[in-house]
XYZ file of C-alpha atoms in Angstrom:
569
model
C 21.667 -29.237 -7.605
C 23.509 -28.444 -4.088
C 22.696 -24.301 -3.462
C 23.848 -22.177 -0.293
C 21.209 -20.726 1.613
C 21.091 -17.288 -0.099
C 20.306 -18.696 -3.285
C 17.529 -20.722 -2.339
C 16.178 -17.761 -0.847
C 16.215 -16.038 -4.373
C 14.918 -19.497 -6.307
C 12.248 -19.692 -3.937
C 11.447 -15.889 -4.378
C 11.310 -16.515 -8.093
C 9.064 -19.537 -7.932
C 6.263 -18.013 -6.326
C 6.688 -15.021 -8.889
C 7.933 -12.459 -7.097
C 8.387 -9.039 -8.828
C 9.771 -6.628 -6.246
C 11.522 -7.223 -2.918
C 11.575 -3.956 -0.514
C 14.553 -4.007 2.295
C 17.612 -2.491 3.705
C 20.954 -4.754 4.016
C 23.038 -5.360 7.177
C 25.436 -7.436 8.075
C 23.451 -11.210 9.177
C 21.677 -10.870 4.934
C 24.481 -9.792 3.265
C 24.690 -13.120 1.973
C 21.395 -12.923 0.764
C 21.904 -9.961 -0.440
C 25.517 -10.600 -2.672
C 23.128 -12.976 -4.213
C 20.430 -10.451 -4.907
C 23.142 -8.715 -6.932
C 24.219 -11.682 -9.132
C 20.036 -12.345 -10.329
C 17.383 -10.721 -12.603
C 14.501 -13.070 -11.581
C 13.261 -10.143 -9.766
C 13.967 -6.302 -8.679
C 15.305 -5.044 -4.880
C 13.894 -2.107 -4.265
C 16.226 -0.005 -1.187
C 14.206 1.704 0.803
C 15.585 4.028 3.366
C 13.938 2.655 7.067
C 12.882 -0.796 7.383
C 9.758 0.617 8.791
C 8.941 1.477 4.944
C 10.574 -1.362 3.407
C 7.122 -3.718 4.944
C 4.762 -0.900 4.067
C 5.662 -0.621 0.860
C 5.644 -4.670 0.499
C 2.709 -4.573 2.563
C 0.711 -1.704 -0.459
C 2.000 -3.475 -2.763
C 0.022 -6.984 -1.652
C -3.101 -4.745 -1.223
C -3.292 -2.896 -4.547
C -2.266 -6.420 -6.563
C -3.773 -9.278 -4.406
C -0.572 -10.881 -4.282
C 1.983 -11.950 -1.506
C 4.363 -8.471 -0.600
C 7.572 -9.549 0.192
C 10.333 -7.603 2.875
C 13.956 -8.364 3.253
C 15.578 -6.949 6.785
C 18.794 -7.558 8.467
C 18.650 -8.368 12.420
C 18.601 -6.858 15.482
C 17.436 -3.225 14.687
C 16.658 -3.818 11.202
C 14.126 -6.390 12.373
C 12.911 -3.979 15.159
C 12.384 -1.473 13.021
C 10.135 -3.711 10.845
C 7.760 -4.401 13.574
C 5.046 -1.499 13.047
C 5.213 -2.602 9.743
C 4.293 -6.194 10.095
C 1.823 -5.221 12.837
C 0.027 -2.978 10.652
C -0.024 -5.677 8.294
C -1.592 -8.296 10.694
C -4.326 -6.171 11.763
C -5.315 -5.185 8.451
C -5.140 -8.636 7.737
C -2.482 -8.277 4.512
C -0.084 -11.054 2.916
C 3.035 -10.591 3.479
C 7.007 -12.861 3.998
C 9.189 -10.696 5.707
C 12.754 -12.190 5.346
C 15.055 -11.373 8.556
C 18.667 -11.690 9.178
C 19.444 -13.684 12.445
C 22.964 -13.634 13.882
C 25.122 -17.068 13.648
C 23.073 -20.165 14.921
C 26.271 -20.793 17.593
C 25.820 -16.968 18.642
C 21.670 -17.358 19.187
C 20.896 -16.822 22.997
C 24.430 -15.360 23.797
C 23.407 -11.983 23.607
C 25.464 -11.016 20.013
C 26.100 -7.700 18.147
C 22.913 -7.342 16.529
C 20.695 -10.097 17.950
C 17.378 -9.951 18.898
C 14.452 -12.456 19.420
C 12.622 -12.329 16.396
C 10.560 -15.045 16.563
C 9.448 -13.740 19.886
C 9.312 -10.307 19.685
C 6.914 -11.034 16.546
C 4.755 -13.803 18.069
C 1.388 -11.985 18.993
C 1.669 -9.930 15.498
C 1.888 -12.716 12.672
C -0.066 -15.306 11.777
C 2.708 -17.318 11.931
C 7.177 -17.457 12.156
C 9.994 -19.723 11.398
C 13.691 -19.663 12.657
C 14.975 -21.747 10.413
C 18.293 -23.442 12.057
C 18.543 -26.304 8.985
C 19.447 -25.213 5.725
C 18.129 -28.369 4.781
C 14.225 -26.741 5.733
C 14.989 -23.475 3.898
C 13.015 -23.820 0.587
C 10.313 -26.016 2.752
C 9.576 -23.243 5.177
C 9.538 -20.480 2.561
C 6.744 -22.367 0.622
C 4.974 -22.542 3.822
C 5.288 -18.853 4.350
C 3.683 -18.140 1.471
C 1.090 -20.620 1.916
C 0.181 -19.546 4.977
C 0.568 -15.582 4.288
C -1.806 -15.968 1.653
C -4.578 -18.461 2.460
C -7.404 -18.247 4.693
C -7.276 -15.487 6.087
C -4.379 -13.516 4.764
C -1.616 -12.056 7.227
C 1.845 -11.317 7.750
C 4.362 -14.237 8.174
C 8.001 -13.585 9.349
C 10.743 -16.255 8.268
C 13.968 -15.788 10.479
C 17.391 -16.421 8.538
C 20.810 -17.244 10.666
C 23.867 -15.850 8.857
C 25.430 -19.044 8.735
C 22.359 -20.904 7.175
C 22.571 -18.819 4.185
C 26.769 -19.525 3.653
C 25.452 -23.996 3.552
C 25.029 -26.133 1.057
C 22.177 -28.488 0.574
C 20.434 -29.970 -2.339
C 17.682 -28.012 -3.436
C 14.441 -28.595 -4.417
C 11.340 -25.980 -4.452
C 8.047 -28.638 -3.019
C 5.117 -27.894 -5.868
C 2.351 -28.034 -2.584
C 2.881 -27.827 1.350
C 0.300 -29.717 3.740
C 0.040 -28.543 7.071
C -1.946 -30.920 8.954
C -3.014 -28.169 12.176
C -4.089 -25.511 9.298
C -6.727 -26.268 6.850
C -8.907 -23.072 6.387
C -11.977 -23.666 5.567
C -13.249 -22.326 1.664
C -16.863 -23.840 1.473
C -19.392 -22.428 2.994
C -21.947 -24.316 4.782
C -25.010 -24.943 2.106
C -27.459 -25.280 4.693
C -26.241 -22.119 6.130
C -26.353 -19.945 2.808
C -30.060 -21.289 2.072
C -30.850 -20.355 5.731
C -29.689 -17.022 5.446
C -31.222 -15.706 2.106
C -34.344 -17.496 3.407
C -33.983 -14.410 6.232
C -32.580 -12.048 3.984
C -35.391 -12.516 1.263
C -38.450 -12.127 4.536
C -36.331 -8.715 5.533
C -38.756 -5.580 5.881
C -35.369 -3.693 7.449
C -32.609 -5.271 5.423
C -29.048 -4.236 5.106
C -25.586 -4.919 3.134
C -22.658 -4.421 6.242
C -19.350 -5.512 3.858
C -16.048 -5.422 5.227
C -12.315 -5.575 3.733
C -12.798 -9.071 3.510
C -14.846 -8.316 0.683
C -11.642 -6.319 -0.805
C -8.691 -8.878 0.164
C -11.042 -11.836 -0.790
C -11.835 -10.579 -4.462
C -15.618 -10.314 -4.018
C -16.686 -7.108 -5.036
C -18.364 -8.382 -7.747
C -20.103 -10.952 -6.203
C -21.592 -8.283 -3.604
C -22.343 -6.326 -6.199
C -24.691 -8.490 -8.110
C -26.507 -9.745 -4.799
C -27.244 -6.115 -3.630
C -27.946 -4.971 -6.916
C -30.982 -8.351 -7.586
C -31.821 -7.458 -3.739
C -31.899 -4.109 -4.268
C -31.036 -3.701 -0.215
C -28.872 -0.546 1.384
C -25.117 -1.141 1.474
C -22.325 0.259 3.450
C -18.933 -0.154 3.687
C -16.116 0.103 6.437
C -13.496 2.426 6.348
C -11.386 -1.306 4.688
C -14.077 -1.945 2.731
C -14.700 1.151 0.631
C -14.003 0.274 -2.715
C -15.543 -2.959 -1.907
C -19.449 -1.634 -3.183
C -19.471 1.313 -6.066
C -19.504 4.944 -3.856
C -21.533 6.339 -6.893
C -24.373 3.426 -6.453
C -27.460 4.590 -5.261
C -27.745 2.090 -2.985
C -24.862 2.799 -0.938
C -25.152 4.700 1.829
C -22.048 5.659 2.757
C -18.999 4.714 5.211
C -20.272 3.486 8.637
C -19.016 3.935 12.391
C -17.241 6.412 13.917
C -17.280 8.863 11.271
C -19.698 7.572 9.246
C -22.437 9.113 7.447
C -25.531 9.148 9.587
C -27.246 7.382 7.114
C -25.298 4.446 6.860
C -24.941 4.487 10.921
C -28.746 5.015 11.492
C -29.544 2.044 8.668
C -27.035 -0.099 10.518
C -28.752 0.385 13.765
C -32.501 -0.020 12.601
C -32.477 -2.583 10.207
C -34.257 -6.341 11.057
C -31.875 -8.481 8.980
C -27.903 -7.915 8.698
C -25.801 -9.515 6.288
C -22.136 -8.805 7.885
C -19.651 -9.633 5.151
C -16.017 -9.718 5.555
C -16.135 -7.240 8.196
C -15.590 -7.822 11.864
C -18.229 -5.487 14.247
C -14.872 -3.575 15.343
C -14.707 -0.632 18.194
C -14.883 2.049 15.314
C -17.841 0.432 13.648
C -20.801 -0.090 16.017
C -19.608 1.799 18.885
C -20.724 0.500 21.803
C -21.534 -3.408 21.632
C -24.761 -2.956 24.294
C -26.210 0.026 22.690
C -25.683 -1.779 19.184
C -27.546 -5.322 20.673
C -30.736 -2.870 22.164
C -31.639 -3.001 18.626
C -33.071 -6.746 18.086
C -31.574 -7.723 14.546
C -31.385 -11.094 12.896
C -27.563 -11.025 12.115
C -26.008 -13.029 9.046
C -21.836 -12.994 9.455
C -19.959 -14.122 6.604
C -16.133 -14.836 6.835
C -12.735 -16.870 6.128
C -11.775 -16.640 9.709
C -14.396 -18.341 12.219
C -12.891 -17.105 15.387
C -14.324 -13.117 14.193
C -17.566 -14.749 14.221
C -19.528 -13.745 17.487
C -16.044 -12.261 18.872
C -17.908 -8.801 19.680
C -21.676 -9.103 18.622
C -23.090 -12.652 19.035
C -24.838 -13.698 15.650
C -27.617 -15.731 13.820
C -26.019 -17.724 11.173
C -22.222 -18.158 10.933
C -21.248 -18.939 7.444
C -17.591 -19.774 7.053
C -15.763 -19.759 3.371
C -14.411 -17.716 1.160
C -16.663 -14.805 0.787
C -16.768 -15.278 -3.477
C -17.654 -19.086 -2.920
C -20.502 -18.183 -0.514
C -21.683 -15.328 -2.697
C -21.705 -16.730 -5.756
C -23.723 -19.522 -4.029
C -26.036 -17.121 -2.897
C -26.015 -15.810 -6.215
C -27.139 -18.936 -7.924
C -30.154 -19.382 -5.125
C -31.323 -16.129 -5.788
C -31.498 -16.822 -9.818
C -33.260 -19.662 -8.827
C -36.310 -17.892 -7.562
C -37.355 -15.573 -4.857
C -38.067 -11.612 -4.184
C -37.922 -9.397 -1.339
C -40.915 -7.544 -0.258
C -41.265 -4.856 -2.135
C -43.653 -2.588 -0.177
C -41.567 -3.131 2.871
C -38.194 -2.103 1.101
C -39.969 0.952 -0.828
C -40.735 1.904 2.992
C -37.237 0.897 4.219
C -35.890 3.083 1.705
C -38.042 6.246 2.657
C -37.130 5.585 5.780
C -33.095 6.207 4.796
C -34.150 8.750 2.289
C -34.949 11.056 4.938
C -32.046 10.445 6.945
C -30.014 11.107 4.069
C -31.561 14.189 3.717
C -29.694 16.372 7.156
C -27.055 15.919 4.105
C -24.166 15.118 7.270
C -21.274 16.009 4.498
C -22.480 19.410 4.087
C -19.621 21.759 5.363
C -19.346 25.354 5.365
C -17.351 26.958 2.895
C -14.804 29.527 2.431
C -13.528 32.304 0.697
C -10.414 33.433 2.806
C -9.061 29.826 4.121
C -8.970 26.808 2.572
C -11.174 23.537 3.905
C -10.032 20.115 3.473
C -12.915 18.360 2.655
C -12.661 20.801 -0.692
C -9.206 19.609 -1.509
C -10.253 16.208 -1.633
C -13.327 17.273 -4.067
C -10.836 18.534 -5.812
C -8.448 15.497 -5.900
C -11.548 13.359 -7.046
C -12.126 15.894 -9.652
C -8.330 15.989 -10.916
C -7.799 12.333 -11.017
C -11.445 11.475 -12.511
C -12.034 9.249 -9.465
C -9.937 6.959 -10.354
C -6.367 6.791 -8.779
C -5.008 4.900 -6.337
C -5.181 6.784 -2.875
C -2.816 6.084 0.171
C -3.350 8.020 3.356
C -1.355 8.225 6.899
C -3.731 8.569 9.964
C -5.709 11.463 11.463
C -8.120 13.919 10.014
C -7.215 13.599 6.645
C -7.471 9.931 6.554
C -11.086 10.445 7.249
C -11.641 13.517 4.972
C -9.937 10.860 2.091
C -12.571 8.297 3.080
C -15.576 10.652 3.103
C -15.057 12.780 0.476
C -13.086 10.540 -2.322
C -15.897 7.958 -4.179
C -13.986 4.812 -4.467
C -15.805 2.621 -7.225
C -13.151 0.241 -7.448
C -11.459 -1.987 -4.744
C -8.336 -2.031 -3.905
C -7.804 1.521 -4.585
C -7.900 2.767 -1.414
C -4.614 2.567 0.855
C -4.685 2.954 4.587
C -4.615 1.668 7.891
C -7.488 0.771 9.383
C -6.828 -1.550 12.408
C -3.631 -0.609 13.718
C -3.471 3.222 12.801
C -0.288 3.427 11.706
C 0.813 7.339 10.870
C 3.601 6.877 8.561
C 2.298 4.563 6.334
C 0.979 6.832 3.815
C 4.115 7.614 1.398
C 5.581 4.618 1.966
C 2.050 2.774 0.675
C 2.195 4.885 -2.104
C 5.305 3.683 -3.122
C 4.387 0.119 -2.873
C 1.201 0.775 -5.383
C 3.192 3.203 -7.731
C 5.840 -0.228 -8.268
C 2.670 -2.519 -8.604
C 1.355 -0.007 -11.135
C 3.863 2.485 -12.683
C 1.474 3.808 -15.252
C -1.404 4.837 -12.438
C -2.079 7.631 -10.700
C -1.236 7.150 -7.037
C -1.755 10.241 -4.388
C -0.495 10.259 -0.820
C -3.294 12.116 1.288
C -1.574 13.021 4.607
C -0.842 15.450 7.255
C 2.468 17.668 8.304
C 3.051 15.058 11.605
C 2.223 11.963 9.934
C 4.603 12.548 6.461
C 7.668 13.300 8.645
C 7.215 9.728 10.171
C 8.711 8.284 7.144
C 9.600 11.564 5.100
C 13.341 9.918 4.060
C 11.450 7.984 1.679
C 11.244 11.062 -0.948
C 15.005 10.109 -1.377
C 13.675 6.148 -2.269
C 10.958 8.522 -4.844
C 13.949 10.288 -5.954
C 15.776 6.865 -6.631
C 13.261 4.909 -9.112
C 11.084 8.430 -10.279
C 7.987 7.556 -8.813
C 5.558 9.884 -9.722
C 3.762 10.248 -6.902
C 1.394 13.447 -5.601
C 1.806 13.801 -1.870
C -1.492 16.105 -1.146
C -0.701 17.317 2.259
C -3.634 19.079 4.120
C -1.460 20.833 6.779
C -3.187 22.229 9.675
C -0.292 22.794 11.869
C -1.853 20.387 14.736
C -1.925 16.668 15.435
C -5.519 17.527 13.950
C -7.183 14.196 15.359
C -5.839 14.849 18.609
C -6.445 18.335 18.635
C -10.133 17.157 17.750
C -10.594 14.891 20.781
C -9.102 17.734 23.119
C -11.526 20.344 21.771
C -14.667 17.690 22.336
C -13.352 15.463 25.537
C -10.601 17.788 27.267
C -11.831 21.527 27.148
C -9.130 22.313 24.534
C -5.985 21.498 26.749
C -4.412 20.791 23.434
C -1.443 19.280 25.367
C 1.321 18.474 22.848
C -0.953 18.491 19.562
C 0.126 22.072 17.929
C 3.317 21.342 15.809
C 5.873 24.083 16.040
C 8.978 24.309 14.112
C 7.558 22.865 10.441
C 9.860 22.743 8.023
C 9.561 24.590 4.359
C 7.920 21.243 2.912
C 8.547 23.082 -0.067
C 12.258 23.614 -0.058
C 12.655 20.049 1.266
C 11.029 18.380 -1.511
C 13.134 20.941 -3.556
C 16.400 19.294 -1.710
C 15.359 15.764 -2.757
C 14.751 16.772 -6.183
C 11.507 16.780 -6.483
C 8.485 19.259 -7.465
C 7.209 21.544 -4.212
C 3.774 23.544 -4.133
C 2.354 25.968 -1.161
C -1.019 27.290 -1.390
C -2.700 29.211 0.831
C -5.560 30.104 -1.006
C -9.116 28.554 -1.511
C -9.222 30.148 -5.203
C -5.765 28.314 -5.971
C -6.725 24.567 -5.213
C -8.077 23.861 -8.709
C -5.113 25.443 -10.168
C -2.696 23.607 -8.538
C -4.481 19.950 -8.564
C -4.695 20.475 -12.639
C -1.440 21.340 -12.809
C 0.168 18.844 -10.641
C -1.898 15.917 -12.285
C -1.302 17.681 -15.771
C 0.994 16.212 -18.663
C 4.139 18.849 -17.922
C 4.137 17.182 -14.608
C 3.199 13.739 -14.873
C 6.258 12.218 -14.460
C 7.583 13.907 -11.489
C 6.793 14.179 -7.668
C 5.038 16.721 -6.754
C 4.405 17.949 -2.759
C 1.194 19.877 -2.667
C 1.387 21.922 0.891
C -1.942 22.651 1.219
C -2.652 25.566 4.409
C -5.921 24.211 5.441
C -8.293 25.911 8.399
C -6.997 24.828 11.936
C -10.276 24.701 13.205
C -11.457 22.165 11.547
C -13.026 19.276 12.836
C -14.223 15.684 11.252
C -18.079 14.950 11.450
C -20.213 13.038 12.457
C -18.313 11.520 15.240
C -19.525 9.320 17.544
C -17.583 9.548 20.619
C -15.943 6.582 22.208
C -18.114 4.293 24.660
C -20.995 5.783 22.575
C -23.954 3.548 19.895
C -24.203 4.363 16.358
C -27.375 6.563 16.870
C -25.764 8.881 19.121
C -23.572 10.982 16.418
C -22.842 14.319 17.066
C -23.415 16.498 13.561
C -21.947 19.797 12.599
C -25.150 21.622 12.575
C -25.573 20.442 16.565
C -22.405 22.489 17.539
């Protein structure tokens, strides 16, 4: 059967299942796109920046597990697209953007609407295509999503010339691809595993470090059944939560930067570490030399061998999936073997009393309202269990601290790249994967004007979203760091000139709530995640206290142990 370009693109879509595809037209996919109209394999969804187009595909691959999928045109459509797929690669999501290219004829000569993809993309995918042959088309999209979604998981951009979507060729959709310079590992080592619960088993200071890996790779079960036998500490990164049950006993909270001190202290004094999924990042352990004082056997788990010993050099490297190498671990444990019980019942004493300076403790209010109480309150409104999507700052933090995630993929952010913008966009891209969920947008006034034109995309397809805004009127992070590191030169951080968020959610048709009162946060949380308003947007403006700062906090350059607490201040 002889196809143009464009409708390969949309078979080949179809045949790996594809449900939604986010994107913007332009002139180099309209092709593609006069195709799009003609099919009901699967459903455009028309975003209003490009930006948001790959966040939403990029929420929707890490609420489902599955491959997001973008759709840009060239030149500026692909620019804008870039923070999105760079957010994506550092966070370590699948995703195929799709991008226009001008005429192959016109590539180099500097055409309306021509950029270098390929190039400008290079250090922020795991891998591109220009695809010049129509002939390669359906070849190089199976590849994309073989590649996007194996291993470990990432971004890959496939670049489309106009004219290579107007050709004929015979088509055929290849069942398997076999790339002979990428076979990622899936195995782990068995000498390895049997090595390392050997340590893990002899631990008097064990802990549980687990990652996002152990969210993209589908292994929160697995983890949970090995801590829960081992009966050993666990904490989670700020990709991770989700990953281990919040209400467990055992956990002990976020980690790093603004973790609990608990969790940080545990991380720093324990004997044996068993790191998986997660990657000893800058935000984590701090300082690399004040984290190695403390001599540790480490244990590093993960798909990708080149974040093994990349920051922290460790004990046994185990590379494989991380539900192979747990369920392995599993099955050894069943077989026989205990931990030291005295040692542990000391070990968890020990983190007993830490836990006890109780670092989440804040001071309340009667007169102005504190965000760490609005997202109490969102817990309490949604039961715990809705899908939450934050931008970056303060609030992202607050979210993470104060909202138990017992499930994974629940929680929405991101982590690596620190993208503000992300968060309605994200919340789009889980409300499409599931339109019967509850899905909240935690953000703050400068991050939801980043991509605020997507209420009109809400507006479009009714997504019921609740955008909690906890609006301090600052850039409240970097108001933070200038109170702490620049003796409150808060140079460029106070945001002037806000707009009514009220009346603008009004003018896209949607539901808009201000309160300025402590005593009318329950109120409005029922009543925005009530049945009269279930099926509607509803902007919750939140006036929160300006002075309000995230803790603990370990500042930059600093080790885990040296936190600085609320009650020191």
């Amino acid at each position: 059967m002889e196809l143009t370009g464009a409708e390969i693109v949309i078979h080949c879509l179809a045949e790996e299942g594809v449900k939604f595809v986010f994107g913007y037209p332009g002139g180099a996919v309209l092709n593609i796109y006069d195709e799009i109209f003609k099919q009901d394999k699967f459903q455009h969804i028309l975003v209003r920046h490009e930006q948001a187009a790959v966040h939403a595909a990029d929420a929707y691959a890490r609420a489902t597990g599955q491959v997001g999928v973008a759709l840009v045109t060239s030149g500026p459509g692909a620019t804008n697209a870039v923070t999105g797929i760079a957010t994506a690669y550092m966070d370590s999501i699948p995703l195929v953007v799709i991008s226009g290219q001008v005429p192959t004829p016109a590539i180099g000569m500097d055409a309306f609407q021509e950029v270098d993809m390929v190039g400008i993309t290079r250090p922020c995918v795991k891998h591109n295509f220009l695809v010049k042959d129509v002939r390669e088309l359906a070849t190089t999209i199976k590849k994309a999503f073989y590649i996007a979604s194996s291993g470990r998981p990432g971004p890959v951009v496939v670049d489309i010339p106009k004219d290579v979507t107007a050709h004929l060729t015979t088509y055929e959709y290849p069942k398997s691809v076999h790339l002979r310079s990428y076979n990622p590992v899936v195995k782990g080592h068995s000498g390895q595993i049997k090595k390392a619960l050997k340590l893990l088993l002899e631990a008097k200071r064990p802990m549980i470090y687990a990652g996002g890996g152990v969210v993209l790779g589908d292994a929160a079960g697995q983890l949970v059944k090995l801590a829960r036998k081992l009966g050993y500490p666990v904490t989670n990164t700020l990709m991770g939560l989700g990953g281990y049950p919040a209400s467990d006993k055992q956990f002990v909270g976020m980690l790093g930067m603004h973790g609990t001190y608990e969790a940080n202290m545990s991380m720093q004094e324990c004997d044996v570490l068993l790191a998986v999924g997660a990657r000893f990042d800058d935000r984590v352990i701090g300082n690399p030399d004040h984290f190695t004082s403390t001599p540790r056997t480490i244990i590093h788990v993960d798909i990708d061998p080149s974040s093994i010993s990349k920051r922290v050099k460790v004990d046994v490297p185990i590379v494989g999936n991380l539900v192979d190498v747990l369920t392995e671990m599993n099955k050894l444990l069943e077989e026989g073997g205990k931990p030291d019980a005295n040692a542990l019942k000391a070990w968890w004493s020990q983190i007993d009393g830490w836990r006890s300076k109780l670092c989440l403790d804040y001071i309340t209010s009667d007169t102005v309202i504190k965000p760490q109480a609005v997202i109490q309150e969102l817990w309490r409104a949604t039961k715990g269990d809705a899908f939450v999507t934050s931008d970056v700052g303060q609030h992202q933090m607050w979210a993470a601290q104060y909202y138990g995630f017992d499930k994974p993929r629940r929680w929405l952010n991101s982590g690596g790249l620190g993208t503000m913008g992300v968060g309605l966009p994200y919340a789009m891209g889980a409300q499409f994967a599931f339109p019967d969920a509850q899905v909240a947008c935690v953000t703050g006034e400068g991050s939801i004007q980043m991509n605020i034109q997507e209420l009109s995309t809400c507006k479009q397809f009714e997504l019921p979203i609740k955008i909690i805004l906890l609006n301090n009127r600052y850039l409240g992070m970097v108001r933070q760091w200038q109170e702490f590191f620049y003796n409150n030169r808060y140079a460029e951080s106070y945001v002037e000139a806000l707009p009514d968020f009220v009346k603008l959610a009004e003018a896209y048709g949607h539901v808009g709530m201000k309160i300025e009162k402590p005593g009318d946060v329950e109120g409005a949380m029922k009543e925005a995640f009530g049945p009269g308003l279930k099926n509607r947007l509803v902007f919750m403006d939140f006036i929160t206290d300006q002075s309000e700062n995230v803790f603990p906090m370990i500042p930059n350059g600093k080790g885990l142990s040296e936190m600085i607490l609320a009650e020191e201040l």
